[in-house]
mmCIF file of C-alpha atoms in Angstrom:
data_model
loop_
_atom_site.group_PDB
_atom_site.id
_atom_site.type_symbol
_atom_site.label_atom_id
_atom_site.label_comp_id
_atom_site.label_asym_id
_atom_site.label_seq_id
_atom_site.Cartn_x
_atom_site.Cartn_y
_atom_site.Cartn_z
ATOM 1 C CA ASN W 1 110.153 114.073 109.575
ATOM 2 C CA ALA W 2 107.967 112.078 111.929
ATOM 3 C CA GLY W 3 105.858 110.894 108.976
ATOM 4 C CA VAL W 4 102.361 109.746 110.007
ATOM 5 C CA THR W 5 101.677 109.623 113.728
ATOM 6 C CA GLN W 6 98.682 108.100 115.486
ATOM 7 C CA THR W 7 97.461 108.288 119.062
ATOM 8 C CA PRO W 8 96.643 106.394 121.159
ATOM 9 C CA LYS W 9 98.436 103.090 120.427
ATOM 10 C CA PHE W 10 95.932 101.045 122.403
ATOM 11 C CA ARG W 11 92.487 101.734 123.813
ATOM 12 C CA ILE W 12 89.740 99.748 125.477
ATOM 13 C CA LEU W 13 86.214 101.159 125.246
ATOM 14 C CA LYS W 14 82.950 100.086 126.756
ATOM 15 C CA ILE W 15 79.931 99.617 124.494
ATOM 16 C CA GLY W 16 78.269 102.973 123.869
ATOM 17 C CA GLN W 17 81.307 105.100 124.673
ATOM 18 C CA SER W 18 82.784 107.508 122.157
ATOM 19 C CA MET W 19 86.360 108.407 121.299
ATOM 20 C CA THR W 20 88.526 110.138 118.747
ATOM 21 C CA LEU W 21 91.524 108.518 117.097
ATOM 22 C CA GLN W 22 94.115 111.112 116.257
ATOM 23 C CA CYS W 23 96.195 111.162 113.068
ATOM 24 C CA ALA W 24 98.742 113.724 111.949
ATOM 25 C CA GLN W 25 101.282 113.919 109.117
ATOM 26 C CA ASP W 26 104.130 116.347 108.571
ATOM 27 C CA MET W 27 104.796 115.633 104.877
ATOM 28 C CA ASN W 28 102.360 118.246 103.552
ATOM 29 C CA HIS W 29 100.302 115.531 101.873
ATOM 30 C CA ASN W 30 96.872 116.520 100.618
ATOM 31 C CA TYR W 31 95.452 112.988 100.629
ATOM 32 C CA MET W 32 94.704 111.157 103.860
ATOM 33 C CA TYR W 33 92.928 107.885 104.601
ATOM 34 C CA TRP W 34 91.545 105.826 107.458
ATOM 35 C CA TYR W 35 91.560 102.040 107.242
ATOM 36 C CA ARG W 36 90.554 99.280 109.593
ATOM 37 C CA GLN W 37 92.342 95.947 109.612
ATOM 38 C CA ASP W 38 90.618 92.822 110.858
ATOM 39 C CA PRO W 39 92.388 89.431 111.009
ATOM 40 C CA GLY W 40 92.479 87.798 107.585
ATOM 41 C CA MET W 41 90.439 90.589 106.011
ATOM 42 C CA GLY W 42 93.035 92.992 104.669
ATOM 43 C CA LEU W 43 92.584 96.740 104.868
ATOM 44 C CA LYS W 44 89.139 98.266 104.504
ATOM 45 C CA LEU W 45 88.790 101.973 103.741
ATOM 46 C CA ILE W 46 86.603 103.884 106.203
ATOM 47 C CA TYR W 47 86.951 107.513 105.072
ATOM 48 C CA TYR W 48 89.360 109.546 103.021
ATOM 49 C CA SER W 49 90.135 113.190 102.377
ATOM 50 C CA VAL W 50 91.559 114.944 99.317
ATOM 51 C CA GLY W 51 92.351 118.135 101.175
ATOM 52 C CA ALA W 52 91.399 120.371 104.077
ATOM 53 C CA GLY W 53 87.632 120.655 104.325
ATOM 54 C CA ILE W 54 86.925 117.768 101.923
ATOM 55 C CA THR W 55 86.098 114.248 103.072
ATOM 56 C CA ASP W 56 84.337 111.263 101.536
ATOM 57 C CA LYS W 57 83.101 107.837 102.564
ATOM 58 C CA GLY W 58 84.998 104.671 101.860
ATOM 59 C CA GLU W 59 83.832 101.075 101.899
ATOM 60 C CA VAL W 60 82.891 100.801 105.607
ATOM 61 C CA PRO W 61 81.926 104.281 106.969
ATOM 62 C CA ASN W 62 79.005 103.330 109.232
ATOM 63 C CA GLY W 63 79.601 104.207 112.878
ATOM 64 C CA TYR W 64 82.436 106.623 112.119
ATOM 65 C CA ASN W 65 82.884 110.308 111.358
ATOM 66 C CA VAL W 66 85.837 112.370 110.225
ATOM 67 C CA SER W 67 86.833 115.988 109.829
ATOM 68 C CA ARG W 68 89.753 117.688 108.082
ATOM 69 C CA SER W 69 90.218 121.244 109.249
ATOM 70 C CA THR W 70 93.954 121.366 108.468
ATOM 71 C CA THR W 71 96.279 119.663 105.975
ATOM 72 C CA GLU W 72 98.136 117.961 108.834
ATOM 73 C CA ASP W 73 95.336 116.425 110.926
ATOM 74 C CA PHE W 74 92.655 113.879 110.109
ATOM 75 C CA PRO W 75 90.877 112.622 113.259
ATOM 76 C CA LEU W 76 88.467 109.679 113.214
ATOM 77 C CA ARG W 77 85.508 109.825 115.565
ATOM 78 C CA LEU W 78 83.712 106.735 116.885
ATOM 79 C CA GLU W 79 80.248 107.423 118.248
ATOM 80 C CA LEU W 80 78.448 104.823 120.370
ATOM 81 C CA ALA W 81 81.176 102.183 120.161
ATOM 82 C CA ALA W 82 80.077 98.628 119.337
ATOM 83 C CA PRO W 83 81.985 95.298 119.604
ATOM 84 C CA SER W 84 82.050 95.168 115.770
ATOM 85 C CA GLN W 85 84.394 98.167 115.856
ATOM 86 C CA THR W 86 87.080 96.156 117.633
ATOM 87 C CA SER W 87 89.934 96.370 115.147
ATOM 88 C CA VAL W 88 93.303 97.887 114.349
ATOM 89 C CA TYR W 89 92.963 101.303 112.756
ATOM 90 C CA PHE W 90 95.542 102.745 110.379
ATOM 91 C CA CYS W 91 95.818 106.264 109.109
ATOM 92 C CA ALA W 92 97.694 106.877 105.859
ATOM 93 C CA SER W 93 98.633 109.782 103.644
ATOM 94 C CA SER W 94 99.886 110.264 100.113
ATOM 95 C CA TYR W 95 101.277 113.107 98.012
ATOM 96 C CA LEU W 96 99.205 112.253 94.958
ATOM 97 C CA GLN W 97 95.909 110.423 94.773
ATOM 98 C CA THR W 98 96.938 107.957 92.142
ATOM 99 C CA TYR W 99 100.052 105.987 91.163
ATOM 100 C CA ASN W 100 101.361 106.978 94.542
ATOM 101 C CA GLU W 101 102.751 105.381 97.683
ATOM 102 C CA GLN W 102 100.611 105.584 100.790
ATOM 103 C CA PHE W 103 102.509 106.217 104.023
ATOM 104 C CA PHE W 104 100.948 104.465 106.985
ATOM 105 C CA GLY W 105 100.994 105.299 110.665
ATOM 106 C CA PRO W 106 101.799 102.679 113.330
ATOM 107 C CA GLY W 107 98.136 101.948 114.052
ATOM 108 C CA THR W 108 95.722 102.098 116.980
ATOM 109 C CA ARG W 109 94.480 98.830 118.464
ATOM 110 C CA LEU W 110 90.926 99.344 119.716
ATOM 111 C CA THR W 111 88.918 96.871 121.770
ATOM 112 C CA VAL W 112 85.237 97.438 122.519
ATOM 113 C CA LEU W 113 83.859 95.380 125.394
ATOM 114 C CA GLY S 1 83.682 97.852 92.555
ATOM 115 C CA GLU S 2 87.104 96.291 92.466
ATOM 116 C CA ASN S 3 87.662 92.874 94.037
ATOM 117 C CA VAL S 4 91.170 91.632 94.798
ATOM 118 C CA GLU S 5 91.859 87.997 95.654
ATOM 119 C CA GLN S 6 95.214 87.074 97.197
ATOM 120 C CA HIS S 7 96.757 83.623 97.650
ATOM 121 C CA PRO S 8 98.048 81.911 99.642
ATOM 122 C CA SER S 9 96.983 83.256 103.024
ATOM 123 C CA THR S 10 100.044 81.669 104.642
ATOM 124 C CA LEU S 11 103.354 80.731 103.034
ATOM 125 C CA SER S 12 106.143 78.932 104.857
ATOM 126 C CA VAL S 13 109.589 78.598 103.226
ATOM 127 C CA GLN S 14 113.140 77.752 104.177
ATOM 128 C CA GLU S 15 115.751 80.477 104.177
ATOM 129 C CA GLY S 16 117.224 80.804 100.695
ATOM 130 C CA ASP S 17 114.120 79.509 98.923
ATOM 131 C CA SER S 18 111.946 81.635 96.654
ATOM 132 C CA ALA S 19 108.451 82.798 97.590
ATOM 133 C CA VAL S 20 105.623 83.697 95.242
ATOM 134 C CA ILE S 21 102.384 85.457 96.187
ATOM 135 C CA LYS S 22 99.605 85.781 93.630
ATOM 136 C CA CYS S 23 96.743 88.238 93.257
ATOM 137 C CA THR S 24 93.855 88.572 90.850
ATOM 138 C CA TYR S 25 91.666 91.603 90.290
ATOM 139 C CA SER S 26 88.269 92.147 88.700
ATOM 140 C CA ASP S 27 88.213 95.709 87.341
ATOM 141 C CA SER S 28 89.831 95.908 83.906
ATOM 142 C CA ALA S 29 90.246 99.671 84.455
ATOM 143 C CA SER S 30 92.757 99.078 87.271
ATOM 144 C CA ASN S 31 96.161 100.364 86.250
ATOM 145 C CA TYR S 32 98.341 100.604 89.356
ATOM 146 C CA PHE S 33 99.372 97.646 91.516
ATOM 147 C CA PRO S 34 101.371 98.280 94.697
ATOM 148 C CA TRP S 35 102.680 95.705 97.166
ATOM 149 C CA TYR S 36 103.000 96.477 100.867
ATOM 150 C CA LYS S 37 104.931 94.697 103.613
ATOM 151 C CA GLN S 38 103.652 94.821 107.181
ATOM 152 C CA GLU S 39 105.985 93.822 109.973
ATOM 153 C CA LEU S 40 104.581 92.822 113.332
ATOM 154 C CA GLY S 41 103.129 95.769 115.225
ATOM 155 C CA LYS S 42 103.755 98.250 112.411
ATOM 156 C CA GLY S 43 101.853 99.855 109.593
ATOM 157 C CA PRO S 44 102.213 98.586 106.008
ATOM 158 C CA GLN S 45 105.100 99.920 103.944
ATOM 159 C CA LEU S 46 105.376 100.010 100.154
ATOM 160 C CA ILE S 47 108.036 97.650 98.811
ATOM 161 C CA ILE S 48 107.382 97.675 95.074
ATOM 162 C CA ASP S 49 104.721 98.768 92.616
ATOM 163 C CA ILE S 50 103.925 98.367 88.934
ATOM 164 C CA ARG S 51 101.845 100.254 86.417
ATOM 165 C CA SER S 52 99.725 98.683 83.745
ATOM 166 C CA ASN S 53 102.046 99.644 80.895
ATOM 167 C CA VAL S 54 104.825 97.472 82.344
ATOM 168 C CA GLY S 55 104.906 93.673 82.490
ATOM 169 C CA GLU S 56 107.640 93.196 85.062
ATOM 170 C CA LYS S 57 109.623 95.226 87.559
ATOM 171 C CA LYS S 58 112.581 94.196 89.725
ATOM 172 C CA ASP S 59 114.246 95.664 92.775
ATOM 173 C CA GLN S 60 117.112 93.540 94.062
ATOM 174 C CA ARG S 61 115.548 90.327 95.464
ATOM 175 C CA ILE S 62 111.939 91.263 94.802
ATOM 176 C CA ALA S 63 110.073 91.407 91.522
ATOM 177 C CA VAL S 64 106.488 91.911 90.436
ATOM 178 C CA THR S 65 104.895 90.593 87.258
ATOM 179 C CA LEU S 66 101.625 91.735 85.716
ATOM 180 C CA ASN S 67 99.373 89.984 83.211
ATOM 181 C CA LYS S 68 96.656 92.464 82.258
ATOM 182 C CA THR S 69 94.893 90.049 79.940
ATOM 183 C CA ALA S 70 94.434 87.508 82.708
ATOM 184 C CA LYS S 71 94.041 90.223 85.368
ATOM 185 C CA HIS S 72 96.600 88.815 87.723
ATOM 186 C CA PHE S 73 99.863 89.978 89.231
ATOM 187 C CA SER S 74 102.450 88.303 91.426
ATOM 188 C CA LEU S 75 105.196 89.136 93.895
ATOM 189 C CA HIS S 76 108.393 87.111 93.713
ATOM 190 C CA ILE S 77 110.984 87.123 96.481
ATOM 191 C CA THR S 78 114.228 85.272 95.802
ATOM 192 C CA GLU S 79 116.846 84.089 98.305
ATOM 193 C CA THR S 80 114.469 84.644 101.194
ATOM 194 C CA GLN S 81 115.878 85.736 104.553
ATOM 195 C CA PRO S 82 114.339 85.615 108.044
ATOM 196 C CA GLU S 83 113.799 89.386 107.913
ATOM 197 C CA ASP S 84 111.449 88.833 104.966
ATOM 198 C CA SER S 85 108.978 87.285 107.428
ATOM 199 C CA ALA S 86 105.957 89.589 107.480
ATOM 200 C CA VAL S 87 102.451 90.012 106.085
ATOM 201 C CA TYR S 88 102.347 91.082 102.439
ATOM 202 C CA PHE S 89 99.392 92.884 100.852
ATOM 203 C CA CYS S 90 98.700 93.379 97.190
ATOM 204 C CA ALA S 91 96.421 96.171 95.980
ATOM 205 C CA ALA S 92 94.808 97.310 92.762
ATOM 206 C CA GLU S 93 93.906 100.897 91.922
ATOM 207 C CA GLY S 94 91.563 101.877 89.138
ATOM 208 C CA GLY S 95 89.165 104.580 88.159
ATOM 209 C CA SER S 96 88.265 105.542 91.720
ATOM 210 C CA TYR S 97 91.967 106.233 92.498
ATOM 211 C CA ILE S 98 91.499 104.410 95.795
ATOM 212 C CA PRO S 99 93.406 101.126 96.147
ATOM 213 C CA THR S 100 91.548 97.920 96.993
ATOM 214 C CA PHE S 101 93.673 95.603 99.119
ATOM 215 C CA GLY S 102 93.916 91.835 99.146
ATOM 216 C CA ARG S 103 93.486 89.949 102.406
ATOM 217 C CA GLY S 104 97.202 89.511 102.969
ATOM 218 C CA THR S 105 99.749 86.687 102.962
ATOM 219 C CA SER S 106 101.680 85.782 106.068
ATOM 220 C CA LEU S 107 105.185 84.792 104.915
ATOM 221 C CA ILE S 108 107.280 82.788 107.351
ATOM 222 C CA VAL S 109 110.935 82.222 106.528
ATOM 223 C CA HIS S 110 112.543 79.489 108.612
ATOM 224 C CA PRO S 111 116.290 79.858 109.305
#
């Protein structure tokens, strides 16, 4: 199993550009999550999904959108990139929603200039 | 919502020493407390977790203790090794079933 994969690993965007961060898992997990990690700030939840076709906002959803058309894929869309979105983005998945380990991808480092 | 405080932000120890990282949480409904280790350039990985009906859990050199009354839990690493150097995150999960993470502790183990 590849686990949770993310592409790209690194990306530099100009202010106002848009992009999609890709996330896929091959563990047949229903639950998937997007976090952003800023230095000294821990992990902040952006969006999560409890299954195909179902998504919900986390703590910091502004400026982002998600979709979940399949169990495997959970892309994160950035519209009109801003310098405040410079961060490391992690996708994660879990088998259950509670009392359950989250499996994280390797992350995407995004810089908005 | 839940608020998780984690201390210290940086911890430097000599190889063979013990390391302790402490977290407090605010939501008394929280009942699951995982700890994640993040090595440089990688995503976090679960190393140990504890549920609210248990006061302590051990796995080889690592242990976690939970005090529900005081709403705090701690990670203990004994006989530290250089490969223990990483960032450690605590988290608390409650009624929303979404974990809230602490800000992380950078552990440095000097050979």
